[in-house]
Tab-separated table of N, CA and C and ligand atoms in Angstrom:
chain	number	residue	atom	x	y	z
A	1	MET	N	8.844	-31.307	3.737
A	1	MET	CA	6.955	-31.771	3.559
A	1	MET	C	6.915	-30.845	3.645
A	2	SER	N	5.316	-31.848	2.932
A	2	SER	CA	4.760	-30.335	1.437
A	2	SER	C	3.410	-30.534	1.864
A	3	GLY	N	2.966	-29.514	1.793
A	3	GLY	CA	1.749	-28.455	2.289
A	3	GLY	C	0.689	-28.306	2.036
A	4	ASN	N	-0.229	-28.494	2.268
A	4	ASN	CA	-1.541	-28.857	1.013
A	4	ASN	C	-2.501	-27.135	0.910
A	5	ARG	N	-1.486	-26.551	1.200
A	5	ARG	CA	-2.511	-24.945	0.022
A	5	ARG	C	-1.399	-23.915	-0.275
A	6	THR	N	-2.146	-23.561	-1.145
A	6	THR	CA	-1.578	-22.982	-2.352
A	6	THR	C	-1.950	-20.945	-2.177
A	7	PHE	N	-1.480	-20.024	-3.292
A	7	PHE	CA	-2.828	-18.961	-3.599
A	7	PHE	C	-1.786	-19.456	-4.904
A	8	THR	N	-3.434	-18.464	-5.403
A	8	THR	CA	-3.735	-18.081	-6.524
A	8	THR	C	-4.483	-17.210	-6.919
A	9	MET	N	-4.101	-16.868	-8.321
A	9	MET	CA	-4.897	-15.900	-8.718
A	9	MET	C	-5.767	-15.877	-10.762
A	10	ILE	N	-6.298	-15.615	-10.339
A	10	ILE	CA	-6.811	-15.694	-12.201
A	10	ILE	C	-6.828	-13.252	-11.756
A	11	LYS	N	-6.149	-13.549	-13.198
A	11	LYS	CA	-5.135	-12.322	-13.473
A	11	LYS	C	-6.436	-11.471	-14.647
A	12	PRO	N	-6.083	-10.005	-14.507
A	12	PRO	CA	-6.526	-9.576	-14.949
A	12	PRO	C	-7.592	-9.370	-17.219
A	13	ASP	N	-6.964	-9.994	-17.445
A	13	ASP	CA	-6.660	-11.189	-18.827
A	13	ASP	C	-8.139	-12.016	-19.107
A	14	ALA	N	-8.066	-12.708	-17.259
A	14	ALA	CA	-8.738	-13.729	-17.830
A	14	ALA	C	-10.173	-13.538	-17.121
A	15	VAL	N	-9.771	-12.187	-16.125
A	15	VAL	CA	-11.477	-11.850	-15.966
A	15	VAL	C	-11.884	-11.108	-16.742
A	16	GLU	N	-10.818	-9.816	-17.545
A	16	GLU	CA	-12.093	-9.783	-18.674
A	16	GLU	C	-12.685	-10.199	-19.910
A	17	ALA	N	-11.375	-11.283	-19.997
A	17	ALA	CA	-12.625	-12.150	-20.780
A	17	ALA	C	-13.042	-12.440	-20.094
A	18	GLY	N	-13.717	-12.744	-19.927
A	18	GLY	CA	-15.099	-13.268	-18.863
A	18	GLY	C	-14.627	-15.207	-18.622
A	19	ASN	N	-13.224	-15.410	-18.638
A	19	ASN	CA	-12.904	-16.562	-17.793
A	19	ASN	C	-12.912	-17.217	-16.222
A	20	THR	N	-13.233	-16.814	-15.843
A	20	THR	CA	-13.708	-16.994	-14.344
A	20	THR	C	-13.855	-18.421	-14.336
A	21	GLY	N	-15.377	-17.913	-14.962
A	21	GLY	CA	-15.867	-19.714	-13.526
A	21	GLY	C	-15.782	-20.424	-14.234
A	22	ASN	N	-15.128	-20.457	-15.704
A	22	ASN	CA	-14.599	-22.124	-16.144
A	22	ASN	C	-13.425	-22.528	-15.059
A	23	ILE	N	-12.401	-21.323	-15.501
A	23	ILE	CA	-10.917	-21.510	-14.798
A	23	ILE	C	-11.330	-22.297	-12.992
A	24	ILE	N	-12.253	-21.427	-12.211
A	24	ILE	CA	-12.689	-21.198	-11.590
A	24	ILE	C	-13.631	-23.166	-11.138
A	25	GLN	N	-13.770	-24.005	-12.566
A	25	GLN	CA	-14.599	-25.031	-12.337
A	25	GLN	C	-12.824	-26.184	-13.453
A	26	MET	N	-12.029	-25.426	-13.944
A	26	MET	CA	-10.730	-26.118	-13.629
A	26	MET	C	-10.495	-26.730	-12.345
A	27	ILE	N	-10.354	-25.512	-11.454
A	27	ILE	CA	-9.868	-25.597	-10.344
A	27	ILE	C	-10.420	-27.099	-9.148
A	28	THR	N	-11.681	-27.429	-9.044
A	28	THR	CA	-12.460	-27.811	-8.446
A	28	THR	C	-12.550	-29.200	-8.520
A	29	ASP	N	-12.460	-28.829	-10.073
A	29	ASP	CA	-12.828	-30.550	-11.409
A	29	ASP	C	-11.359	-31.189	-11.225
A	30	ALA	N	-10.441	-30.479	-10.465
A	30	ALA	CA	-9.061	-31.030	-10.156
A	30	ALA	C	-8.697	-31.402	-8.877
A	31	GLY	N	-9.718	-31.219	-7.961
A	31	GLY	CA	-9.799	-31.774	-6.950
A	31	GLY	C	-9.360	-30.012	-5.046
A	32	PHE	N	-9.177	-29.651	-6.083
A	32	PHE	CA	-8.960	-28.472	-4.629
A	32	PHE	C	-10.061	-27.457	-4.059
A	33	SER	N	-9.705	-27.385	-3.221
A	33	SER	CA	-11.481	-26.394	-2.121
A	33	SER	C	-10.872	-25.129	-1.544
A	34	ILE	N	-11.998	-24.914	-2.195
A	34	ILE	CA	-11.391	-23.187	-2.240
A	34	ILE	C	-12.219	-22.683	-0.689
A	35	LYS	N	-10.832	-21.869	0.076
A	35	LYS	CA	-11.001	-21.717	1.056
A	35	LYS	C	-11.127	-19.812	1.667
A	36	ALA	N	-11.072	-19.065	0.645
A	36	ALA	CA	-11.166	-18.400	0.717
A	36	ALA	C	-11.647	-17.730	-0.891
A	37	MET	N	-11.819	-16.689	-1.534
A	37	MET	CA	-11.728	-15.859	-2.732
A	37	MET	C	-12.460	-14.714	-2.498
A	38	LYS	N	-11.782	-13.856	-3.304
A	38	LYS	CA	-12.319	-12.373	-3.317
A	38	LYS	C	-11.229	-11.347	-4.816
A	39	LEU	N	-12.983	-11.179	-4.595
A	39	LEU	CA	-12.903	-9.698	-6.337
A	39	LEU	C	-12.648	-8.661	-6.104
A	40	THR	N	-10.757	-8.145	-6.532
A	40	THR	CA	-10.321	-7.818	-5.934
A	40	THR	C	-8.953	-6.973	-7.009
A	41	ASN	N	-8.884	-5.549	-7.074
A	41	ASN	CA	-7.564	-5.523	-7.904
A	41	ASN	C	-6.302	-5.398	-7.144
A	42	LEU	N	-5.306	-5.071	-8.085
A	42	LEU	CA	-4.035	-5.009	-6.994
A	42	LEU	C	-4.079	-3.178	-7.103
A	43	SER	N	-2.880	-2.324	-6.290
A	43	SER	CA	-3.275	-0.964	-6.375
A	43	SER	C	-0.874	-1.239	-6.701
A	44	LYS	N	-0.131	-0.198	-7.768
A	44	LYS	CA	0.593	-0.478	-8.083
A	44	LYS	C	1.386	-0.837	-7.227
A	45	GLU	N	1.204	-0.290	-5.949
A	45	GLU	CA	2.296	-0.197	-4.372
A	45	GLU	C	1.831	-1.860	-4.738
A	46	GLN	N	1.073	-2.398	-4.594
A	46	GLN	CA	0.722	-4.071	-3.795
A	46	GLN	C	1.794	-4.858	-5.493
A	47	ALA	N	1.171	-5.001	-6.253
A	47	ALA	CA	1.722	-5.434	-7.640
A	47	ALA	C	3.647	-5.547	-7.515
A	48	GLU	N	4.282	-4.369	-6.884
A	48	GLU	CA	5.528	-4.031	-7.207
A	48	GLU	C	5.335	-5.135	-5.729
A	49	GLU	N	5.397	-5.122	-4.949
A	49	GLU	CA	5.425	-6.078	-3.037
A	49	GLU	C	5.763	-7.632	-3.164
A	50	PHE	N	3.859	-7.627	-4.414
A	50	PHE	CA	2.960	-8.952	-5.263
A	50	PHE	C	5.042	-9.965	-5.885
A	51	TYR	N	5.305	-8.846	-6.232
A	51	TYR	CA	6.422	-9.435	-7.267
A	51	TYR	C	7.028	-8.777	-7.572
A	52	ALA	N	7.910	-8.762	-5.899
A	52	ALA	CA	9.423	-7.976	-6.587
A	52	ALA	C	10.157	-8.611	-6.543
A	53	VAL	N	10.347	-9.520	-6.018
A	53	VAL	CA	10.927	-10.732	-6.356
A	53	VAL	C	12.040	-10.713	-8.553
A	54	HIS	N	11.023	-9.959	-9.067
A	54	HIS	CA	11.101	-9.673	-10.621
A	54	HIS	C	12.190	-8.839	-10.732
A	55	ALA	N	11.718	-7.515	-9.633
A	55	ALA	CA	11.967	-5.571	-9.484
A	55	ALA	C	13.420	-6.198	-11.024
A	56	GLU	N	14.248	-6.852	-10.893
A	56	GLU	CA	15.752	-6.395	-11.585
A	56	GLU	C	15.147	-7.870	-13.195
A	57	ARG	N	14.388	-8.148	-12.883
A	57	ARG	CA	14.032	-8.076	-14.716
A	57	ARG	C	13.198	-7.421	-15.764
A	58	PRO	N	13.605	-7.512	-17.277
A	58	PRO	CA	13.639	-6.525	-17.765
A	58	PRO	C	11.566	-6.472	-17.826
A	59	PHE	N	11.074	-7.906	-17.797
A	59	PHE	CA	9.582	-7.294	-17.747
A	59	PHE	C	8.860	-6.704	-16.805
A	60	TYR	N	9.830	-6.625	-15.886
A	60	TYR	CA	8.740	-5.454	-14.292
A	60	TYR	C	7.449	-4.739	-14.124
A	61	GLY	N	7.919	-3.590	-15.198
A	61	GLY	CA	6.855	-3.112	-15.352
A	61	GLY	C	6.264	-2.888	-15.979
A	62	GLU	N	6.157	-3.807	-17.350
A	62	GLU	CA	4.718	-4.603	-17.779
A	62	GLU	C	4.505	-5.796	-17.052
A	63	LEU	N	5.570	-5.917	-15.652
A	63	LEU	CA	4.341	-6.516	-14.938
A	63	LEU	C	3.897	-6.162	-14.411
A	64	VAL	N	4.112	-5.428	-13.137
A	64	VAL	CA	2.814	-4.851	-12.244
A	64	VAL	C	1.812	-3.507	-13.563
A	65	SER	N	2.714	-2.863	-14.299
A	65	SER	CA	1.083	-2.867	-15.523
A	65	SER	C	0.336	-3.510	-15.786
A	66	TYR	N	-0.086	-4.539	-15.780
A	66	TYR	CA	-0.754	-5.866	-16.049
A	66	TYR	C	-1.679	-6.090	-15.536
A	67	MET	N	-0.714	-5.944	-14.629
A	67	MET	CA	-1.719	-6.850	-13.364
A	67	MET	C	-2.270	-5.788	-12.267
A	68	THR	N	-1.915	-4.107	-12.881
A	68	THR	CA	-3.052	-3.736	-11.799
A	68	THR	C	-3.882	-2.741	-13.240
A	69	SER	N	-4.590	-3.253	-13.920
A	69	SER	CA	-4.913	-2.567	-15.450
A	69	SER	C	-6.540	-3.368	-15.212
A	70	GLY	N	-6.280	-3.949	-14.294
A	70	GLY	CA	-8.772	-4.268	-14.125
A	70	GLY	C	-8.768	-5.158	-13.259
A	71	ALA	N	-9.215	-6.160	-12.789
A	71	ALA	CA	-10.037	-7.010	-11.308
A	71	ALA	C	-9.130	-8.193	-11.238
A	72	ILE	N	-8.664	-8.447	-10.087
A	72	ILE	CA	-8.319	-10.157	-10.518
A	72	ILE	C	-8.725	-10.855	-9.411
A	73	VAL	N	-8.829	-11.800	-9.169
A	73	VAL	CA	-10.114	-13.296	-8.396
A	73	VAL	C	-8.621	-13.742	-7.540
A	74	ALA	N	-8.603	-13.458	-6.403
A	74	ALA	CA	-7.563	-13.534	-5.686
A	74	ALA	C	-8.109	-15.493	-4.815
A	75	ALA	N	-7.208	-15.937	-4.262
A	75	ALA	CA	-8.042	-17.015	-3.631
A	75	ALA	C	-7.069	-18.268	-3.307
A	76	ILE	N	-7.424	-18.211	-1.832
A	76	ILE	CA	-6.682	-19.632	-1.020
A	76	ILE	C	-6.947	-21.242	-1.165
A	77	LEU	N	-6.429	-22.153	-1.541
A	77	LEU	CA	-6.770	-22.941	-2.085
A	77	LEU	C	-6.471	-24.652	-1.214
A	78	GLU	N	-6.603	-25.002	-1.496
A	78	GLU	CA	-6.712	-26.740	-0.535
A	78	GLU	C	-6.525	-28.064	-1.093
A	79	LYS	N	-5.806	-28.897	-0.986
A	79	LYS	CA	-5.106	-30.055	-1.717
A	79	LYS	C	-3.928	-30.783	-0.733
A	80	ASP	N	-3.970	-31.813	-0.593
A	80	ASP	CA	-3.111	-31.868	-0.427
A	80	ASP	C	-1.615	-31.667	-1.111
A	81	ASN	N	-0.870	-31.677	-1.390
A	81	ASN	CA	0.005	-31.259	-2.267
A	81	ASN	C	0.261	-30.531	-3.127
A	82	ALA	N	0.209	-29.475	-2.464
A	82	ALA	CA	-1.115	-28.656	-3.483
A	82	ALA	C	-0.348	-27.149	-3.860
A	83	VAL	N	0.943	-26.578	-3.664
A	83	VAL	CA	1.793	-25.743	-4.785
A	83	VAL	C	1.993	-26.779	-5.937
A	84	ALA	N	2.201	-27.754	-5.823
A	84	ALA	CA	3.116	-28.704	-6.405
A	84	ALA	C	1.825	-29.044	-7.244
A	85	ASP	N	0.901	-29.885	-6.963
A	85	ASP	CA	-0.990	-30.220	-7.941
A	85	ASP	C	-0.809	-28.634	-9.114
A	86	PHE	N	-1.486	-27.945	-8.449
A	86	PHE	CA	-1.181	-26.631	-8.949
A	86	PHE	C	-0.264	-25.535	-9.252
A	87	ARG	N	0.636	-26.159	-9.492
A	87	ARG	CA	1.921	-25.834	-10.342
A	87	ARG	C	1.036	-26.428	-12.058
A	88	ALA	N	1.283	-27.956	-11.497
A	88	ALA	CA	1.026	-28.665	-12.536
A	88	ALA	C	-0.319	-28.336	-13.497
A	89	LEU	N	-1.098	-28.331	-13.141
A	89	LEU	CA	-3.139	-28.148	-12.736
A	89	LEU	C	-3.106	-26.415	-14.051
A	90	ILE	N	-1.830	-25.306	-13.214
A	90	ILE	CA	-1.492	-24.618	-14.812
A	90	ILE	C	-0.367	-23.860	-15.547
A	91	GLY	N	0.292	-25.064	-15.871
A	91	GLY	CA	0.899	-25.475	-16.668
A	91	GLY	C	1.784	-24.308	-17.040
A	92	ALA	N	3.334	-24.392	-17.694
A	92	ALA	CA	4.250	-23.574	-18.362
A	92	ALA	C	3.521	-22.212	-17.874
A	93	THR	N	4.364	-21.672	-17.734
A	93	THR	CA	4.209	-20.063	-17.464
A	93	THR	C	4.093	-19.191	-18.819
A	94	ASP	N	5.072	-20.098	-20.869
A	94	ASP	CA	4.281	-19.411	-21.408
A	94	ASP	C	3.268	-20.414	-22.067
A	95	PRO	N	2.289	-20.578	-22.525
A	95	PRO	CA	1.536	-21.091	-23.123
A	95	PRO	C	2.008	-21.545	-24.448
A	96	ALA	N	2.904	-21.330	-24.759
A	96	ALA	CA	3.880	-21.538	-25.796
A	96	ALA	C	3.929	-23.620	-25.448
A	97	GLU	N	4.046	-23.359	-23.916
A	97	GLU	CA	5.339	-24.755	-23.597
A	97	GLU	C	4.317	-25.390	-22.473
A	98	ALA	N	2.650	-24.995	-22.236
A	98	ALA	CA	1.716	-25.406	-21.868
A	98	ALA	C	1.387	-26.563	-22.155
A	99	GLU	N	1.548	-27.949	-20.971
A	99	GLU	CA	0.713	-28.717	-21.694
A	99	GLU	C	-0.861	-28.850	-21.258
A	100	ALA	N	-1.402	-29.789	-22.549
A	100	ALA	CA	-2.733	-30.121	-23.224
A	100	ALA	C	-3.365	-29.857	-21.932
A	101	GLY	N	-5.247	-29.069	-21.138
A	101	GLY	CA	-5.766	-29.572	-20.578
A	101	GLY	C	-5.180	-28.748	-19.706
A	102	THR	N	-4.251	-27.639	-19.765
A	102	THR	CA	-3.696	-26.842	-18.524
A	102	THR	C	-4.524	-25.812	-19.092
A	103	ILE	N	-4.484	-24.697	-17.292
A	103	ILE	CA	-5.390	-23.776	-17.413
A	103	ILE	C	-4.499	-22.644	-18.465
A	104	ARG	N	-3.945	-22.387	-18.378
A	104	ARG	CA	-2.567	-21.471	-18.737
A	104	ARG	C	-3.233	-21.677	-21.129
A	105	LYS	N	-2.837	-23.959	-21.183
A	105	LYS	CA	-2.894	-23.988	-22.281
A	105	LYS	C	-4.515	-23.845	-23.222
A	106	ALA	N	-5.430	-23.625	-21.877
A	106	ALA	CA	-7.241	-23.076	-22.568
A	106	ALA	C	-7.533	-21.575	-22.545
A	107	TYR	N	-6.066	-21.221	-21.791
A	107	TYR	CA	-6.841	-19.275	-21.776
A	107	TYR	C	-5.444	-18.421	-21.245
A	108	ALA	N	-4.823	-19.262	-21.334
A	108	ALA	CA	-3.116	-18.431	-21.514
A	108	ALA	C	-3.777	-17.080	-21.758
A	109	GLU	N	-3.218	-15.612	-22.518
A	109	GLU	CA	-3.251	-15.753	-24.475
A	109	GLU	C	-1.196	-15.157	-24.506
A	110	SER	N	-0.136	-15.573	-23.303
A	110	SER	CA	0.780	-14.912	-23.313
A	110	SER	C	1.587	-15.609	-22.583
A	111	LYS	N	2.810	-15.549	-22.859
A	111	LYS	CA	4.044	-15.191	-22.133
A	111	LYS	C	3.508	-14.640	-20.166
A	112	GLY	N	3.170	-12.933	-20.756
A	112	GLY	CA	3.692	-11.789	-19.605
A	112	GLY	C	1.811	-12.398	-19.461
A	113	ARG	N	1.058	-13.026	-20.592
A	113	ARG	CA	-0.829	-12.280	-19.973
A	113	ARG	C	-1.124	-13.676	-19.741
A	114	ASN	N	-0.513	-14.452	-18.770
A	114	ASN	CA	-0.883	-15.615	-19.103
A	114	ASN	C	-2.574	-16.086	-17.727
A	115	ALA	N	-3.783	-15.231	-17.532
A	115	ALA	CA	-4.513	-15.600	-17.502
A	115	ALA	C	-4.407	-16.203	-15.415
A	116	VAL	N	-3.212	-16.904	-14.863
A	116	VAL	CA	-3.924	-17.427	-13.204
A	116	VAL	C	-1.508	-17.334	-13.114
A	117	HIS	N	-2.243	-17.035	-11.559
A	117	HIS	CA	-0.485	-16.765	-10.834
A	117	HIS	C	-1.342	-18.278	-10.055
A	118	GLY	N	0.127	-19.489	-9.416
A	118	GLY	CA	0.403	-20.218	-8.852
A	118	GLY	C	1.610	-20.453	-8.328
A	119	SER	N	1.451	-19.837	-6.700
A	119	SER	CA	2.078	-20.150	-5.991
A	119	SER	C	3.932	-20.912	-6.135
A	120	ASP	N	5.240	-21.159	-5.786
A	120	ASP	CA	6.011	-21.736	-6.116
A	120	ASP	C	6.613	-22.506	-5.309
A	121	SER	N	6.759	-22.811	-4.309
A	121	SER	CA	6.675	-23.059	-2.923
A	121	SER	C	6.014	-22.986	-1.917
A	122	ASP	N	5.750	-23.757	-0.596
A	122	ASP	CA	5.340	-24.562	0.795
A	122	ASP	C	5.364	-22.205	1.440
A	123	GLU	N	6.441	-22.452	1.494
A	123	GLU	CA	6.665	-19.960	1.893
A	123	GLU	C	6.467	-19.809	1.076
A	124	ASN	N	6.744	-19.308	0.231
A	124	ASN	CA	5.931	-18.371	-0.227
A	124	ASN	C	4.160	-18.586	-0.563
A	125	ALA	N	3.782	-19.862	-0.487
A	125	ALA	CA	2.545	-19.859	-0.493
A	125	ALA	C	1.958	-19.509	0.667
A	126	GLY	N	2.536	-19.564	2.083
A	126	GLY	CA	2.281	-18.729	3.161
A	126	GLY	C	1.923	-17.436	3.368
A	127	ILE	N	3.125	-17.416	2.288
A	127	ILE	CA	3.575	-15.700	2.247
A	127	ILE	C	2.192	-14.584	1.389
A	128	GLU	N	1.872	-15.233	0.656
A	128	GLU	CA	1.235	-14.501	-0.248
A	128	GLU	C	-0.666	-14.855	0.203
A	129	CYS	N	-0.813	-15.977	0.481
A	129	CYS	CA	-2.287	-15.984	1.697
A	129	CYS	C	-2.426	-14.991	2.317
A	130	ASP	N	-0.983	-14.637	3.345
A	130	ASP	CA	-1.548	-13.565	3.957
A	130	ASP	C	-1.353	-12.071	3.200
A	131	PHE	N	-0.270	-12.253	2.764
A	131	PHE	CA	-0.649	-10.822	1.588
A	131	PHE	C	-1.804	-10.335	1.285
A	132	HIS	N	-3.403	-11.603	1.195
A	132	HIS	CA	-3.895	-11.278	-0.298
A	132	HIS	C	-5.363	-11.206	1.418
A	133	PHE	N	-4.449	-11.912	2.065
A	133	PHE	CA	-5.811	-11.707	2.833
A	133	PHE	C	-6.114	-11.599	5.117
A	134	GLU	N	-6.118	-11.449	5.020
A	134	GLU	CA	-6.476	-10.807	6.701
A	134	GLU	C	-6.723	-12.185	7.450
A	135	ILE	N	-7.460	-12.940	6.534
A	135	ILE	CA	-8.311	-13.697	7.416
A	135	ILE	C	-7.450	-15.284	7.802
A	136	ALA	N	-6.678	-15.476	6.413
A	136	ALA	CA	-5.792	-16.343	5.865
A	136	ALA	C	-5.551	-17.612	7.228
A	137	GLU	N	-5.425	-16.890	8.055
A	137	GLU	CA	-5.287	-18.322	9.343
A	137	GLU	C	-6.712	-18.813	10.615
A	138	LEU	N	-7.279	-18.238	9.550
A	138	LEU	CA	-8.912	-18.347	10.106
A	138	LEU	C	-9.437	-19.344	9.468
A	139	VAL	N	-9.092	-19.336	8.390
A	139	VAL	CA	-10.483	-20.368	6.803
A	139	VAL	C	-9.487	-22.067	7.295
B	201	IDP	P1	5.039	-17.716	-12.980
B	201	IDP	O1	4.094	-17.194	-12.735
B	201	IDP	O2	4.877	-19.560	-14.197
B	201	IDP	O3	5.885	-18.630	-11.561
B	201	IDP	P2	7.160	-15.994	-12.796
B	201	IDP	O4	8.160	-16.258	-14.224
B	201	IDP	O5	7.389	-16.522	-11.450
B	201	IDP	O6	5.744	-17.250	-13.895
B	201	IDP	O7	7.354	-14.356	-13.695
B	201	IDP	C1	5.859	-14.425	-13.284
B	201	IDP	C2	5.354	-13.863	-14.053
B	201	IDP	O8	5.327	-12.609	-15.254
B	201	IDP	C3	5.174	-15.164	-14.737
B	201	IDP	O9	3.575	-14.878	-14.560
B	201	IDP	C4	4.161	-13.496	-15.830
B	201	IDP	O10	2.759	-13.221	-15.781
B	201	IDP	C5	4.893	-12.146	-16.567
B	201	IDP	N1	6.696	-12.701	-16.822
B	201	IDP	C6	7.079	-14.071	-16.676
B	201	IDP	N2	7.924	-14.201	-17.612
B	201	IDP	C7	7.636	-12.889	-18.768
B	201	IDP	C8	8.207	-12.245	-19.821
B	201	IDP	O11	9.475	-12.239	-20.624
B	201	IDP	N3	7.770	-11.603	-20.320
B	201	IDP	C9	6.355	-10.602	-19.396
B	201	IDP	N4	6.086	-11.289	-18.409
B	201	IDP	C10	6.358	-12.602	-17.527
B	202	MG	MG1	7.818	-17.517	-10.190
């Protein structure tokens, strides 16, 4: 059964470029409701833990340094079929491959600096909401 929650981050490139408002608008226009949201930043240790699944990948160091380079916006989103519908809204990892109308097509700079994160499974959505929000189970 698919769940109704996912986790997102608006990444440092998009926050720095002033695209936060437009990205939130795209998210709510697509039917997601925002259950929790915060402007924050990741420590090196937090970024390493969040992306631990990629620790052996050649881009891991670059990814951690990018994700700690500036402010992020973290949020818990709700909608039927949230994980799959949000992955469709953000588009492919590489904006060159992302479809028209997706957030990454509109705002990502590159495959690495790609504007937004979206959980890839219901299980990871739960883990990621809990990682960023102590109140995740209350909202
Ligand atoms: P996803 O965010 O679309 O799920 P993943 O493959 O899970 O993509 O990779 C996590 C993040 O790592 C990407 O969003 C991107 O920021 C970064 N990344 C992925 N592949 C590359 C790469 O080839 N070079 C640099 N950064 C990458
Ligand atoms: Mg992923």
